[in-house]
CSV table of C-alpha atoms and ligand atoms in Angstrom, one decimal:
chain,number,residue,atom,x,y,z
A,1,MET,CA,8.7,-24.7,-34.9
A,2,THR,CA,10.2,-21.4,-33.6
A,3,THR,CA,13.9,-21.8,-32.7
A,4,SER,CA,14.9,-18.1,-32.3
A,5,LEU,CA,13.1,-15.3,-30.7
A,6,THR,CA,14.2,-11.6,-30.4
A,7,LEU,CA,12.6,-9.5,-27.7
A,8,ARG,CA,12.9,-6.0,-26.5
A,9,ARG,CA,15.3,-6.3,-23.6
A,10,PRO,CA,13.3,-7.5,-20.5
A,11,ASP,CA,13.0,-5.7,-17.1
A,12,ASP,CA,12.4,-7.4,-13.7
A,13,TRP,CA,9.7,-5.6,-11.8
A,14,HIS,CA,10.5,-7.3,-8.5
A,15,LEU,CA,14.0,-8.2,-7.5
A,16,HIS,CA,16.0,-8.8,-4.3
A,17,LEU,CA,19.7,-7.9,-4.8
A,18,ARG,CA,20.7,-7.8,-1.1
A,19,ASP,CA,23.9,-6.1,-0.1
A,20,GLY,CA,27.6,-6.6,0.3
A,21,ALA,CA,29.1,-9.9,-0.9
A,22,ILE,CA,25.7,-11.4,-2.1
A,23,LEU,CA,24.9,-8.2,-4.0
A,24,ARG,CA,28.3,-8.4,-5.8
A,25,ALA,CA,27.7,-12.1,-6.7
A,26,VAL,CA,24.0,-11.9,-7.8
A,27,LEU,CA,23.9,-8.4,-9.5
A,28,PRO,CA,25.7,-9.6,-12.7
A,29,GLU,CA,23.2,-12.5,-13.0
A,30,SER,CA,20.4,-10.0,-13.4
A,31,ALA,CA,22.3,-7.3,-15.3
A,32,ARG,CA,23.3,-9.9,-17.9
A,33,HIS,CA,19.7,-10.2,-19.1
A,34,PHE,CA,17.7,-7.4,-17.7
A,35,ALA,CA,18.0,-3.7,-18.4
A,36,ARG,CA,16.2,-2.5,-15.3
A,37,ALA,CA,14.7,-3.9,-12.1
A,38,ILE,CA,12.5,-2.7,-9.3
A,39,ILE,CA,14.8,-3.2,-6.3
A,40,MET,CA,13.2,-4.5,-3.2
A,41,PRO,CA,14.0,-2.5,0.0
A,42,ASN,CA,13.9,-5.3,2.6
A,43,LEU,CA,17.5,-5.0,3.7
A,44,VAL,CA,18.5,-5.1,7.4
A,45,PRO,CA,18.0,-2.2,8.3
A,46,PRO,CA,15.4,-1.5,5.6
A,47,VAL,CA,15.6,1.2,2.9
A,48,VAL,CA,13.1,3.6,4.5
A,49,THR,CA,14.1,7.1,3.5
A,50,ALA,CA,15.2,8.9,0.3
A,51,ARG,CA,18.7,9.1,1.8
A,52,ASP,CA,18.7,5.3,2.4
A,53,ALA,CA,17.6,4.7,-1.2
A,54,ARG,CA,20.3,7.0,-2.6
A,55,ALA,CA,23.0,5.2,-0.6
A,56,TYR,CA,21.7,1.7,-1.7
A,57,ARG,CA,21.5,2.8,-5.3
A,58,ASP,CA,25.1,3.9,-5.1
A,59,ARG,CA,26.2,0.6,-3.6
A,60,ILE,CA,24.4,-1.3,-6.4
A,61,LEU,CA,26.0,0.8,-9.1
A,62,ALA,CA,29.4,0.4,-7.4
A,63,ALA,CA,29.0,-3.4,-7.5
A,64,LEU,CA,28.1,-3.4,-11.2
A,65,PRO,CA,30.9,-4.8,-13.4
A,66,LYS,CA,32.2,-2.1,-15.6
A,67,GLU,CA,31.2,-3.7,-18.9
A,68,MET,CA,27.6,-4.1,-17.9
A,69,THR,CA,24.7,-1.6,-17.9
A,70,PHE,CA,21.8,-1.9,-15.6
A,71,THR,CA,19.4,0.6,-14.1
A,72,PRO,CA,18.2,-0.1,-10.5
A,73,LEU,CA,14.7,1.4,-10.0
A,74,MET,CA,14.6,2.1,-6.3
A,75,THR,CA,11.8,1.6,-3.8
A,76,LEU,CA,11.1,2.9,-0.3
A,77,TYR,CA,10.1,0.5,2.5
A,78,LEU,CA,6.8,1.9,3.9
A,79,THR,CA,6.7,2.2,7.7
A,80,GLU,CA,4.2,3.8,10.0
A,81,GLU,CA,6.7,6.6,10.5
A,82,THR,CA,7.3,7.3,6.8
A,83,ASP,CA,7.0,11.0,6.0
A,84,PRO,CA,4.8,11.8,3.0
A,85,ALA,CA,7.1,14.8,2.2
A,86,ASP,CA,10.2,12.6,2.1
A,87,VAL,CA,8.4,10.3,-0.3
A,88,ALA,CA,7.2,13.1,-2.5
A,89,HIS,CA,10.7,14.6,-2.6
A,90,ALA,CA,12.3,11.2,-3.5
A,91,HIS,CA,9.8,10.8,-6.3
A,92,ALA,CA,10.2,14.3,-7.7
A,93,SER,CA,14.0,14.0,-7.8
A,94,GLY,CA,13.6,10.8,-9.9
A,95,LEU,CA,15.2,8.7,-7.2
A,96,VAL,CA,12.4,6.3,-6.5
A,97,THR,CA,10.0,4.4,-8.8
A,98,ALA,CA,7.7,2.9,-6.1
A,99,VAL,CA,7.0,2.4,-2.4
A,100,LYS,CA,6.7,-1.1,-1.0
A,101,LEU,CA,4.1,-2.1,1.6
A,102,TYR,CA,5.0,-5.1,3.7
A,103,PRO,CA,2.4,-6.1,6.3
A,104,ALA,CA,4.6,-6.5,9.4
A,105,GLY,CA,5.7,-10.1,9.8
A,106,ALA,CA,4.5,-11.2,6.4
A,107,THR,CA,7.9,-12.2,4.9
A,108,THR,CA,11.7,-11.9,5.1
A,109,ASN,CA,12.8,-8.7,6.9
A,110,SER,CA,9.3,-7.3,7.2
A,111,ALA,CA,9.3,-6.6,10.9
A,112,SER,CA,9.4,-2.8,10.3
A,113,GLY,CA,6.4,-3.0,8.0
A,114,VAL,CA,2.8,-1.8,8.4
A,115,ARG,CA,0.6,-3.1,11.2
A,116,ASP,CA,-2.3,-0.8,10.7
A,117,VAL,CA,-2.9,0.7,7.3
A,118,ASP,CA,-4.8,3.6,8.9
A,119,ARG,CA,-1.4,4.9,10.0
A,120,VAL,CA,0.0,5.2,6.5
A,121,ARG,CA,-3.1,6.9,4.9
A,122,GLY,CA,-1.3,10.2,4.6
A,123,VAL,CA,1.5,8.6,2.6
A,124,LEU,CA,-0.9,6.7,0.3
A,125,GLU,CA,-2.9,9.9,-0.4
A,126,LYS,CA,0.2,11.7,-1.3
A,127,MET,CA,1.3,8.9,-3.6
A,128,ALA,CA,-2.1,8.9,-5.3
A,129,GLU,CA,-1.8,12.7,-5.8
A,130,ILE,CA,1.7,12.5,-7.3
A,131,GLY,CA,1.2,9.2,-9.3
A,132,LEU,CA,3.8,7.1,-7.4
A,133,PRO,CA,2.9,3.4,-7.5
A,134,LEU,CA,2.5,1.2,-4.4
A,135,CYS,CA,3.9,-2.3,-4.6
A,136,VAL,CA,2.1,-4.6,-2.1
A,137,HIS,CA,3.1,-7.8,-0.5
A,138,GLY,CA,-0.5,-9.2,-0.4
A,139,GLU,CA,-0.8,-11.5,2.6
A,140,VAL,CA,-2.4,-11.0,5.9
A,141,THR,CA,-0.4,-12.1,8.9
A,142,ASP,CA,-3.1,-13.1,11.5
A,143,ALA,CA,-2.0,-16.3,13.2
A,144,HIS,CA,-5.4,-17.9,12.8
A,145,ILE,CA,-5.5,-17.5,9.0
A,146,ASP,CA,-4.2,-20.5,7.1
A,147,ILE,CA,-1.0,-19.7,5.2
A,148,PHE,CA,-2.5,-20.9,2.0
A,149,ASP,CA,-5.5,-18.5,2.4
A,150,ARG,CA,-3.5,-15.4,3.3
A,151,GLU,CA,-3.4,-13.8,-0.1
A,152,ALA,CA,-7.1,-14.3,-0.8
A,153,VAL,CA,-8.0,-12.9,2.6
A,154,PHE,CA,-5.7,-9.9,2.1
A,155,ILE,CA,-7.6,-8.9,-1.0
A,156,ASP,CA,-10.9,-8.7,0.8
A,157,ARG,CA,-9.7,-7.3,4.1
A,158,VAL,CA,-6.9,-4.9,3.1
A,159,LEU,CA,-6.3,-4.4,-0.6
A,160,ASP,CA,-9.8,-3.7,-1.8
A,161,PRO,CA,-10.7,-1.4,1.1
A,162,VAL,CA,-7.4,0.6,0.7
A,163,ARG,CA,-7.9,1.0,-3.0
A,164,ARG,CA,-11.5,2.2,-2.5
A,165,ALA,CA,-10.4,4.6,0.2
A,166,THR,CA,-7.6,6.0,-2.0
A,167,PRO,CA,-8.9,6.7,-5.5
A,168,GLY,CA,-6.2,7.1,-8.1
A,169,LEU,CA,-3.6,5.1,-6.1
A,170,ARG,CA,-1.8,2.9,-8.5
A,171,VAL,CA,-1.1,-0.5,-7.0
A,172,VAL,CA,1.0,-3.5,-8.1
A,173,MET,CA,0.0,-6.7,-6.3
A,174,GLU,CA,3.4,-8.4,-6.1
A,175,HIS,CA,4.1,-12.0,-6.9
A,176,VAL,CA,0.4,-13.1,-7.1
A,177,THR,CA,0.0,-16.8,-6.3
A,178,THR,CA,-3.7,-17.5,-6.5
A,179,ARG,CA,-6.6,-17.7,-9.0
A,180,ASP,CA,-8.4,-15.3,-6.5
A,181,ALA,CA,-5.7,-12.7,-7.1
A,182,VAL,CA,-5.8,-13.1,-10.9
A,183,ASP,CA,-9.6,-12.8,-10.8
A,184,TYR,CA,-9.4,-9.7,-8.7
A,185,VAL,CA,-6.8,-8.0,-10.9
A,186,THR,CA,-8.7,-8.8,-14.1
A,187,SER,CA,-12.0,-7.4,-12.5
A,188,GLN,CA,-10.4,-4.0,-12.0
A,189,PRO,CA,-10.4,-1.7,-15.0
A,190,ARG,CA,-7.7,0.7,-13.8
A,191,ASP,CA,-4.9,1.4,-11.4
A,192,LEU,CA,-4.1,-2.2,-10.6
A,193,GLY,CA,-1.4,-4.5,-12.0
A,194,ALA,CA,0.3,-7.6,-10.8
A,195,THR,CA,3.7,-9.2,-11.1
A,196,ILE,CA,4.0,-13.0,-11.6
A,197,THR,CA,7.2,-14.9,-10.7
A,198,THR,CA,8.9,-17.5,-12.8
A,199,HIS,CA,8.8,-20.1,-10.1
A,200,HIS,CA,5.1,-19.8,-9.3
A,201,MET,CA,4.4,-20.7,-12.9
A,202,VAL,CA,6.5,-23.9,-12.5
A,203,ILE,CA,5.8,-25.3,-9.0
A,204,ASN,CA,2.8,-26.0,-6.9
A,205,ARG,CA,2.8,-26.9,-3.2
A,206,ASN,CA,3.5,-30.6,-3.8
A,207,HIS,CA,7.0,-29.6,-5.1
A,208,ILE,CA,7.7,-28.3,-1.6
A,209,LEU,CA,6.3,-31.1,0.5
A,210,VAL,CA,6.0,-34.4,-1.4
A,211,GLY,CA,8.8,-36.9,-1.0
A,212,GLY,CA,10.7,-34.9,1.7
A,213,ILE,CA,10.7,-31.2,2.4
A,214,LYS,CA,12.5,-29.1,-0.3
A,215,PRO,CA,13.7,-25.8,1.2
A,216,HIS,CA,14.8,-24.4,-2.1
A,217,TYR,CA,11.1,-24.4,-3.3
A,218,TYR,CA,10.0,-22.5,-0.2
A,219,CYS,CA,9.2,-18.9,-0.8
A,220,LEU,CA,6.5,-16.4,0.2
A,221,PRO,CA,3.8,-16.2,-0.7
A,222,VAL,CA,4.1,-20.0,-0.6
A,223,ALA,CA,3.2,-21.9,-3.8
A,224,LYS,CA,-0.4,-23.0,-3.8
A,225,ARG,CA,-2.5,-25.8,-5.4
A,226,GLU,CA,-2.1,-26.8,-9.0
A,227,ASP,CA,-5.3,-25.0,-10.0
A,228,HIS,CA,-3.7,-21.7,-8.9
A,229,ARG,CA,-0.5,-22.4,-10.8
A,230,LEU,CA,-2.6,-22.9,-14.0
A,231,ALA,CA,-4.4,-19.6,-13.4
A,232,LEU,CA,-1.0,-17.8,-13.1
A,233,ARG,CA,0.3,-19.4,-16.3
A,234,ALA,CA,-2.9,-18.4,-18.1
A,235,ALA,CA,-2.7,-14.8,-16.9
A,236,ALA,CA,1.0,-14.4,-17.7
A,237,THR,CA,0.6,-15.8,-21.2
A,238,SER,CA,-2.7,-14.0,-22.0
A,239,GLY,CA,-1.1,-10.7,-23.1
A,240,ASP,CA,-3.3,-8.8,-20.6
A,241,PRO,CA,-1.4,-5.6,-19.9
A,242,ARG,CA,-2.1,-5.9,-16.1
A,243,PHE,CA,0.3,-8.8,-15.7
A,244,PHE,CA,4.1,-8.5,-16.0
A,245,LEU,CA,7.2,-10.3,-14.9
A,246,GLY,CA,8.6,-9.8,-11.4
A,247,THR,CA,11.0,-12.7,-10.8
A,248,ASP,CA,11.2,-12.1,-7.0
A,249,SER,CA,14.6,-13.7,-7.3
A,250,ALA,CA,15.5,-13.8,-3.6
A,251,PRO,CA,18.9,-15.3,-2.8
A,252,HIS,CA,19.7,-16.6,0.6
A,253,ALA,CA,23.0,-18.5,1.4
A,254,ASP,CA,22.3,-22.2,1.5
A,255,PRO,CA,22.8,-22.7,5.3
A,256,ALA,CA,20.0,-20.2,5.9
A,257,LYS,CA,17.6,-22.2,3.7
A,258,GLU,CA,18.7,-25.7,4.6
A,259,SER,CA,17.8,-25.2,8.2
A,260,ALA,CA,15.3,-26.2,10.8
A,261,CYS,CA,13.7,-22.7,10.2
A,262,GLY,CA,14.6,-22.0,6.6
A,263,CYS,CA,14.3,-18.6,4.9
A,264,ALA,CA,11.8,-18.0,2.2
A,265,GLY,CA,13.0,-17.2,-1.3
A,266,CYS,CA,13.8,-18.8,-4.7
A,267,PHE,CA,16.9,-17.7,-6.6
A,268,THR,CA,16.0,-17.6,-10.3
A,269,ALA,CA,17.8,-14.7,-11.8
A,270,PRO,CA,20.5,-16.6,-13.8
A,271,HIS,CA,18.1,-18.9,-15.8
A,272,THR,CA,14.8,-17.1,-15.5
A,273,LEU,CA,14.5,-16.3,-19.2
A,274,SER,CA,15.3,-19.8,-20.3
A,275,ILE,CA,12.6,-21.1,-17.9
A,276,LEU,CA,10.0,-18.5,-19.1
A,277,ALA,CA,10.6,-19.3,-22.7
A,278,HIS,CA,10.0,-23.0,-21.9
A,279,VAL,CA,6.8,-22.1,-20.1
A,280,PHE,CA,5.5,-19.8,-22.8
A,281,GLU,CA,6.3,-22.4,-25.5
A,282,ASP,CA,4.4,-25.1,-23.5
A,283,GLU,CA,1.5,-22.7,-23.4
A,284,ASP,CA,1.8,-22.1,-27.1
A,285,ALA,CA,2.3,-18.4,-26.4
A,286,LEU,CA,5.9,-17.7,-27.4
A,287,ASP,CA,4.6,-14.7,-29.3
A,288,ARG,CA,3.5,-13.2,-26.0
A,289,LEU,CA,6.7,-13.6,-24.1
A,290,GLU,CA,7.9,-10.1,-25.0
A,291,THR,CA,4.6,-8.6,-23.9
A,292,PHE,CA,5.1,-10.2,-20.4
A,293,THR,CA,8.8,-9.6,-20.0
A,294,SER,CA,9.4,-6.3,-21.8
A,295,LEU,CA,6.3,-4.3,-22.6
A,296,ASN,CA,3.5,-4.5,-19.9
A,297,GLY,CA,5.8,-3.5,-17.0
A,298,PRO,CA,7.1,-0.3,-18.5
A,299,ALA,CA,3.6,0.6,-19.7
A,300,PHE,CA,2.2,0.2,-16.2
A,301,TYR,CA,5.1,2.3,-14.7
A,302,GLY,CA,4.8,4.9,-17.4
A,303,LEU,CA,8.3,4.2,-18.8
A,304,ALA,CA,9.4,3.6,-22.3
A,305,PRO,CA,10.3,0.0,-23.2
A,306,ASN,CA,14.0,-0.7,-23.7
A,307,ASP,CA,15.2,0.0,-27.2
A,308,THR,CA,17.9,-2.7,-27.1
A,309,THR,CA,17.0,-6.4,-27.7
A,310,LEU,CA,17.9,-9.8,-26.5
A,311,THR,CA,17.7,-13.1,-28.5
A,312,LEU,CA,16.7,-16.5,-27.3
A,313,THR,CA,17.6,-19.5,-29.4
A,314,LYS,CA,16.5,-23.1,-28.9
A,315,GLY,CA,19.2,-25.8,-28.9
A,316,ASP,CA,21.0,-28.4,-26.7
A,317,ALA,CA,20.3,-28.4,-23.0
A,318,VAL,CA,21.3,-25.2,-21.3
A,319,ARG,CA,24.1,-25.7,-18.8
A,320,TYR,CA,23.9,-23.7,-15.6
A,321,PRO,CA,25.5,-24.2,-12.2
A,322,GLU,CA,23.6,-25.9,-9.4
A,323,ARG,CA,24.7,-23.0,-7.1
A,324,ILE,CA,26.8,-19.9,-7.3
A,325,GLU,CA,29.5,-19.0,-4.8
A,326,THR,CA,29.3,-15.7,-3.0
A,327,GLY,CA,31.5,-14.2,-0.3
A,328,ASP,CA,28.7,-15.1,2.1
A,329,GLY,CA,28.4,-18.7,1.1
A,330,PRO,CA,26.9,-20.7,-1.8
A,331,VAL,CA,23.4,-19.8,-3.2
A,332,THR,CA,21.5,-22.7,-4.9
A,333,LEU,CA,19.6,-21.9,-8.1
A,334,PHE,CA,15.9,-22.8,-8.5
A,335,ASP,CA,15.6,-26.3,-10.1
A,336,PRO,CA,12.7,-26.1,-12.6
A,337,GLY,CA,12.6,-29.9,-12.7
A,338,PHE,CA,12.9,-30.1,-16.5
A,339,PRO,CA,15.8,-29.5,-18.9
A,340,LEU,CA,16.0,-26.0,-20.4
A,341,HIS,CA,16.7,-25.6,-24.1
A,342,TRP,CA,16.3,-21.8,-24.6
A,343,HIS,CA,19.6,-20.0,-24.5
A,344,VAL,CA,20.1,-16.3,-24.1
A,345,THR,CA,22.5,-15.4,-26.9
B,17,LIG,C1,11.7,-12.5,-0.2
B,17,LIG,C2,13.1,-12.3,0.5
B,17,LIG,O1,13.7,-13.3,0.8
B,17,LIG,O2,13.4,-11.2,0.7
B,17,LIG,N1,11.3,-13.9,0.0
B,17,LIG,C3,10.4,-14.6,-0.8
B,17,LIG,O3,10.2,-15.8,-0.4
B,17,LIG,N2,9.9,-14.1,-1.8
B,17,LIG,C4,10.7,-11.6,0.4
B,17,LIG,C5,9.4,-11.5,-0.4
B,17,LIG,O4,9.4,-11.0,-1.5
B,17,LIG,O5,8.4,-11.9,0.2
B,18,LIG,ZN1,10.2,-10.4,-3.1
């Protein structure tokens, strides 16, 4: 039985750090374990221009405790007004690693997102030309499409047509939640990858709804049926280079989640690696954990893997707080529903 595992230091290819007091409270939770993370730009107001991204990066670095090292990989929030030249300039200066497409209204703070992809063609073509990846929140927003079908419909109606119309555009389908998405990604030989979250490998839609509504399990895209959870676990543990970790750790203060209209997002940064080790061990794939957390992501983004390491050891139950305090109120951690035994040492 394996009881110790040393990995190249992991990266998080999809992370929400927020701003202000929450940023200060959650940043160390990621920086403790991850060397780099793709930072989501859905602040209020969003991180739209190179200038916004530079200012946000400075705020993140200023919030980082002195004894920690962490590299925020910045993204720009794509709007119908985004200027292709600003994007190209931000990329050339090394400031941004990706651009994020939110369909308007699809998720938290996405109101300034894209309503009509025809209006961002110029940006997408520029990105294909310069090799800047597009991270996509893959859900349609049409009121008449069932929320559990929105990812699968997005692939057919938006993602596949956009990729066909923009050859060479490198796309990351963020936080995939369905077997349909896994199948689509594996059917594409090039220019497409996908992030998978920790929580979508642990919960299905019953966790949210059975025995009372559980707001801390509500996130977007919403967790689907069990069959989809199993497809995500199989993809993540397969070693297929197209799949890599993006925790989508998305803190909201508890009153905003425990509400008649609760916010979407699961906060997993503090114990994500302990949960992942548990999942990979369950799937008899501990030897592929490093591939998922530390190798496939950098390879997709054309970056070198980290040269430092992190060790996980198996022992007594890991103790972690139920919630962390922030200057903006408490934030409850995701409850995996089983004891964790893998410690980050
Ligand atoms: C994210 C957030 O809160 O910003 N919420 C979530 O449920 N994942 C937004 C997102 O990634 O969709
Ligand atoms: Zn997210």
